[in-house]
Amino acid sequence: MDTSGLPVPDAIHPLLEQLHEALLLEVKYQPNLHQLPTTTQNDEITIGARDGSAHVLRCLKVWYDLSSDVFFMAINLMDRFLSKMKAKPKHMACISVSAFHIAAVQMAQSLDADHLVSISQCKCTGGDLKRMSELIQNKLEWAPGTQPTTTLTFLHLFNDMFHTVASQLGVGDIYASIVTEFELLLRLEMVVCDGNCASLRPSEVALVLLCTYLDAAVKRLDANADTTAAPIDTSSSHSSSATQDQIVRLVQFAAELKKICKISDESFFSTYEAVDAILSKYNAQEQTPHRQRLVWRLSSRTARVLRPTDKLTSVLPAIAEHAPVPSPSRIRKSRKFTRRHGNKRR
């Protein structure tokens, strides 16, 4: 591996071997969703319906507090099944939830099928989910213990490599502050939920995601250098310049990884634009305060059962607030009159 003068620590060689193995398996587990229409045609599943199901799986992963491995495996199963089989839109929910159930079982997570159906509201039964799970496994030739190669696989490998090289360059702490695994996983989940990125190479998407963080770090360092054109403390100026040089060398290491993965410049920049567009929307949503009001929605069945209140009217007479209070003598006379006439009537 030619790293253009970069020091290559011994700890990175096992990671390089794992990378070569993952690249060999990448094509086997690569979905192709280009055949999915953008609009409804001939009662087929659209790319929008696929994206909606992907976001539902992300919510289920959070609901059951499962690892990211379950989510990415479920997305991979769902996409590869849609790449091979044509299904109707009414089956989309069952397909996605069944893929999620397969992934959970694969990762030793016991999920009750009936409870999963109820929580996901996929409009199928537990028996339907089990039959669909068997169909997915048969069509994909899924064997127990299989670990598909996904974008998460490459993201872990690349992140470990960058950590190793950054530590060798003396900027391990800086890299750890720039790139955190939790943020990486969140943003990668948003990327794979977009159907336009589902057909891209997993290694390319993972490398591009890491490069977005490195590019942002270089831009911040350049901005700081411009604002401190005449620094008072020369030692801090030299240290920041050295840090910038080390970060730039990490970018050079990313270029070497791009060569190993055989990613062309045209394909890399195209993927970069697609990923950056998704992340820009995600970052904008994070900065916008959530102002949606809660709305209580009732089904037609529940509405019929509930007691209607729109026809209820008050039959009590209005109380006059400023009515004159009758004198005690009138009250006694009215009582005597009532007693006399009341006795006569009896």
XYZ file of C-alpha atoms in Angstrom:
346
model
C 0.000 0.000 0.000
C 1.490 3.305 -1.126
C 0.450 5.940 1.369
C 2.547 8.786 -0.082
C 5.000 8.940 2.771
C 2.453 8.354 5.528
C 3.655 6.209 8.421
C 1.787 2.916 8.287
C 1.561 1.275 11.734
C 1.549 -2.492 12.081
C -1.954 -2.405 13.596
C -3.437 -1.334 10.269
C -2.346 -4.412 8.291
C -5.021 -6.726 9.787
C -7.601 -4.043 9.003
C -6.391 -3.920 5.409
C -6.841 -7.682 5.123
C -10.380 -7.356 6.445
C -11.007 -4.573 3.934
C -9.901 -6.759 1.018
C -12.205 -9.558 2.200
C -15.120 -7.143 2.532
C -14.491 -5.787 -0.973
C -14.691 -9.308 -2.382
C -18.102 -9.839 -0.746
C -19.416 -6.365 -1.554
C -20.934 -7.335 -4.896
C -22.721 -10.352 -3.411
C -24.688 -8.251 -0.948
C -25.142 -5.202 -3.197
C -28.831 -4.306 -3.791
C -30.052 -2.676 -6.983
C -33.185 -0.563 -6.662
C -32.928 1.272 -9.975
C -35.939 -0.693 -11.261
C -38.235 0.755 -8.588
C -40.403 3.532 -10.070
C -40.614 6.979 -8.556
C -44.372 7.131 -9.138
C -47.039 4.443 -8.891
C -47.045 2.331 -12.041
C -48.840 -0.966 -12.597
C -49.441 -1.359 -8.855
C -45.712 -1.621 -8.055
C -43.741 -0.572 -4.992
C -42.239 2.877 -5.464
C -38.940 4.172 -4.156
C -40.917 6.445 -1.837
C -42.748 3.473 -0.294
C -39.403 1.792 0.238
C -38.009 4.887 1.979
C -41.076 5.094 4.212
C -40.599 1.486 5.308
C -36.911 2.149 5.964
C -37.786 4.968 8.366
C -40.288 2.669 10.110
C -37.505 0.123 10.655
C -35.357 2.856 12.139
C -38.155 3.663 14.587
C -38.512 -0.026 15.474
C -34.784 -0.237 16.149
C -35.130 2.646 18.617
C -38.340 1.242 20.133
C -36.785 -2.146 20.909
C -33.419 -0.559 21.799
C -31.514 -2.772 19.370
C -28.043 -2.329 17.936
C -27.345 -0.677 14.602
C -26.307 -4.071 13.214
C -29.950 -5.198 13.289
C -31.122 -2.110 11.419
C -28.492 -2.262 8.650
C -28.971 -5.993 8.215
C -32.735 -5.521 7.926
C -32.289 -2.747 5.344
C -29.947 -4.962 3.341
C -32.393 -7.892 3.403
C -35.310 -5.686 2.405
C -33.443 -3.998 -0.464
C -32.017 -7.204 -1.879
C -35.443 -8.853 -1.775
C -36.958 -5.879 -3.625
C -34.118 -6.142 -6.145
C -35.053 -9.740 -6.986
C -38.813 -9.865 -6.508
C -41.705 -7.704 -7.659
C -44.266 -7.115 -4.948
C -47.412 -5.072 -4.521
C -47.491 -1.962 -2.358
C -49.839 -3.636 0.148
C -47.062 -6.152 0.924
C -44.337 -3.541 1.513
C -44.945 -3.237 5.252
C -44.948 -6.995 5.770
C -41.725 -7.371 3.758
C -39.858 -4.711 5.744
C -41.024 -5.911 9.168
C -40.222 -9.524 8.237
C -36.699 -8.471 7.249
C -36.393 -6.713 10.595
C -37.531 -9.879 12.413
C -34.962 -11.997 10.532
C -32.170 -9.569 11.420
C -33.190 -9.461 15.077
C -33.226 -13.241 15.344
C -29.882 -13.386 13.528
C -28.388 -11.037 16.137
C -29.756 -13.172 19.002
C -32.580 -10.762 19.807
C -35.819 -12.527 20.678
C -38.812 -10.574 19.358
C -42.362 -11.831 19.656
C -43.880 -11.874 16.166
C -47.378 -10.862 17.318
C -46.006 -7.972 19.386
C -43.839 -6.807 16.473
C -46.861 -6.864 14.165
C -48.885 -4.855 16.676
C -46.195 -2.235 17.269
C -45.296 -1.800 13.594
C -48.953 -1.702 12.460
C -47.996 -3.570 9.286
C -51.585 -4.846 8.817
C -50.656 -8.507 8.822
C -50.733 -11.344 11.324
C -47.927 -13.115 13.120
C -48.408 -16.058 10.785
C -48.096 -13.804 7.730
C -44.855 -12.397 9.127
C -43.377 -15.858 9.632
C -44.375 -16.988 6.127
C -42.901 -13.831 4.588
C -39.706 -14.336 6.592
C -39.350 -17.843 5.151
C -39.942 -16.492 1.649
C -37.254 -13.830 2.041
C -34.737 -16.342 3.359
C -35.443 -18.762 0.518
C -35.201 -16.164 -2.238
C -31.984 -14.709 -0.839
C -30.564 -18.155 0.028
C -30.105 -16.935 3.565
C -28.173 -19.323 5.828
C -28.187 -19.135 9.636
C -25.210 -17.200 10.936
C -24.792 -15.136 7.776
C -23.246 -11.701 8.238
C -23.888 -9.538 5.159
C -21.352 -6.945 4.074
C -23.071 -3.568 4.423
C -22.151 0.097 4.670
C -21.834 -0.432 8.421
C -19.117 -3.036 7.797
C -17.009 -0.574 5.812
C -17.718 2.308 8.152
C -16.304 0.374 11.120
C -13.232 -0.629 9.100
C -12.500 2.858 7.772
C -13.079 4.494 11.136
C -10.668 2.075 12.838
C -8.086 2.762 10.123
C -8.360 6.516 10.523
C -8.091 6.178 14.292
C -4.907 4.141 13.905
C -3.279 6.511 11.416
C -4.358 9.589 13.396
C -2.769 8.163 16.547
C 0.418 7.508 14.597
C 0.428 11.139 13.439
C -0.162 12.393 16.985
C -3.686 13.727 16.349
C -5.666 10.803 17.721
C -7.502 12.969 20.249
C -8.321 15.560 17.618
C -9.722 12.928 15.270
C -11.803 11.451 18.110
C -13.269 14.910 18.751
C -14.019 15.427 15.052
C -15.537 12.015 14.357
C -17.653 10.279 16.980
C -19.119 6.844 16.352
C -22.566 7.812 17.637
C -22.885 10.687 15.154
C -21.500 8.535 12.356
C -24.147 5.869 12.923
C -26.972 8.405 13.099
C -25.977 9.997 9.820
C -25.335 6.696 8.102
C -28.814 5.543 9.126
C -30.302 8.624 7.468
C -28.279 7.969 4.320
C -29.344 4.334 3.914
C -32.977 5.336 4.461
C -32.753 7.190 1.162
C -33.420 4.896 -1.775
C -31.193 6.919 -4.094
C -28.156 5.859 -2.030
C -29.276 2.256 -1.564
C -27.882 1.194 -4.940
C -24.506 2.860 -4.419
C -21.465 0.876 -3.358
C -21.392 0.457 0.445
C -17.639 1.071 0.603
C -18.038 4.295 -1.361
C -20.864 5.596 0.829
C -18.951 4.829 4.039
C -15.739 6.490 2.815
C -17.621 9.549 1.574
C -19.353 9.928 4.940
C -16.018 9.994 6.761
C -14.572 12.416 4.217
C -17.395 14.879 4.907
C -16.172 15.092 8.505
C -12.539 15.541 7.445
C -13.456 18.231 4.926
C -15.455 20.097 7.565
C -12.476 19.927 9.932
C -10.104 21.308 7.286
C -12.534 24.163 6.536
C -12.750 25.058 10.220
C -8.962 25.094 10.519
C -8.681 27.288 7.415
C -11.254 29.688 8.852
C -9.364 29.882 12.142
C -6.118 30.510 10.286
C -7.699 33.413 8.370
C -9.066 35.037 11.527
C -5.652 34.809 13.241
C -3.567 36.265 10.430
C -1.498 38.227 12.973
C -1.277 35.974 16.014
C 0.160 37.171 19.262
C 1.144 33.724 20.529
C 3.468 32.237 17.923
C 3.625 28.854 19.652
C -0.124 28.346 19.366
C 0.050 29.448 15.739
C 2.677 26.801 14.976
C 0.700 24.088 16.786
C -2.489 24.896 14.890
C -0.559 24.874 11.617
C 0.929 21.480 12.500
C -2.520 20.152 13.358
C -3.833 21.354 10.022
C -0.999 19.564 8.232
C -1.794 16.317 10.062
C -5.491 16.547 9.171
C -4.529 17.136 5.548
C -2.414 13.987 5.687
C -5.484 12.098 6.899
C -7.289 13.350 3.815
C -4.410 11.988 1.745
C -4.883 8.648 3.481
C -8.542 8.746 2.447
C -7.404 9.213 -1.144
C -5.267 6.076 -0.838
C -8.243 4.126 0.493
C -10.221 5.344 -2.507
C -7.606 3.776 -4.764
C -7.711 0.484 -2.845
C -11.505 0.351 -3.222
C -11.118 1.213 -6.945
C -13.440 4.200 -6.748
C -13.180 6.607 -9.654
C -13.083 10.359 -9.107
C -16.323 10.856 -11.042
C -18.177 8.241 -8.991
C -16.727 9.555 -5.724
C -17.832 13.148 -6.345
C -21.268 12.006 -7.482
C -21.721 10.002 -4.288
C -20.352 12.904 -2.264
C -23.031 15.217 -3.650
C -25.800 12.693 -2.947
C -24.663 12.054 0.637
C -24.042 15.741 1.323
C -27.572 16.608 0.137
C -29.092 14.106 2.586
C -26.906 15.292 5.466
C -27.768 18.925 4.752
C -31.469 18.139 5.141
C -30.758 16.175 8.316
C -28.666 18.987 9.835
C -31.342 21.534 8.942
C -33.985 19.445 10.724
C -31.771 19.260 13.819
C -31.450 23.048 13.953
C -35.169 23.706 13.413
C -37.254 23.608 16.614
C -40.028 21.057 16.635
C -43.328 22.923 16.565
C -45.797 20.223 15.586
C -48.925 20.207 17.711
C -50.266 16.976 19.098
C -53.472 15.880 17.411
C -55.674 13.181 18.881
C -56.891 11.045 15.981
C -59.800 8.641 16.414
C -60.682 5.754 14.176
C -64.213 5.541 12.785
C -64.907 2.542 14.999
C -63.813 4.356 18.142
C -65.791 7.440 17.154
C -68.975 5.369 16.848
C -68.476 3.816 20.258
C -67.829 7.085 22.037
C -70.884 8.926 23.399
C -71.750 11.876 21.150
C -71.652 15.215 22.905
C -72.539 17.597 20.106
C -76.324 17.138 20.577
C -76.342 17.504 24.343
C -78.023 20.766 25.431
C -78.643 22.280 28.838
C -82.318 22.292 29.978
C -81.689 24.218 33.157
C -83.020 27.787 33.216
C -80.571 30.617 33.366
C -79.980 32.042 36.800
C -80.509 35.757 37.040
C -77.538 37.178 38.837
C -79.172 40.509 39.773
C -82.766 39.368 40.423
C -84.482 41.060 43.438
C -84.550 38.923 46.575
C -88.174 38.348 47.815
C -89.013 39.664 51.273
C -89.609 37.202 54.172
C -93.313 38.169 54.409
C -93.958 37.157 50.798
C -92.217 33.850 51.347
C -94.485 33.068 54.385
C -97.663 34.049 52.471
C -96.730 31.861 49.506
C -96.152 28.885 51.829
C -99.606 29.369 53.509
C -101.297 29.629 50.108
C -99.621 26.426 48.965
C -100.646 24.515 52.089
C -104.349 25.603 51.918
C -104.879 24.892 48.257
C -102.765 21.822 48.396
C -104.951 20.337 51.210
C -108.132 21.155 49.288
C -106.902 19.357 46.200
C -106.117 16.267 48.209
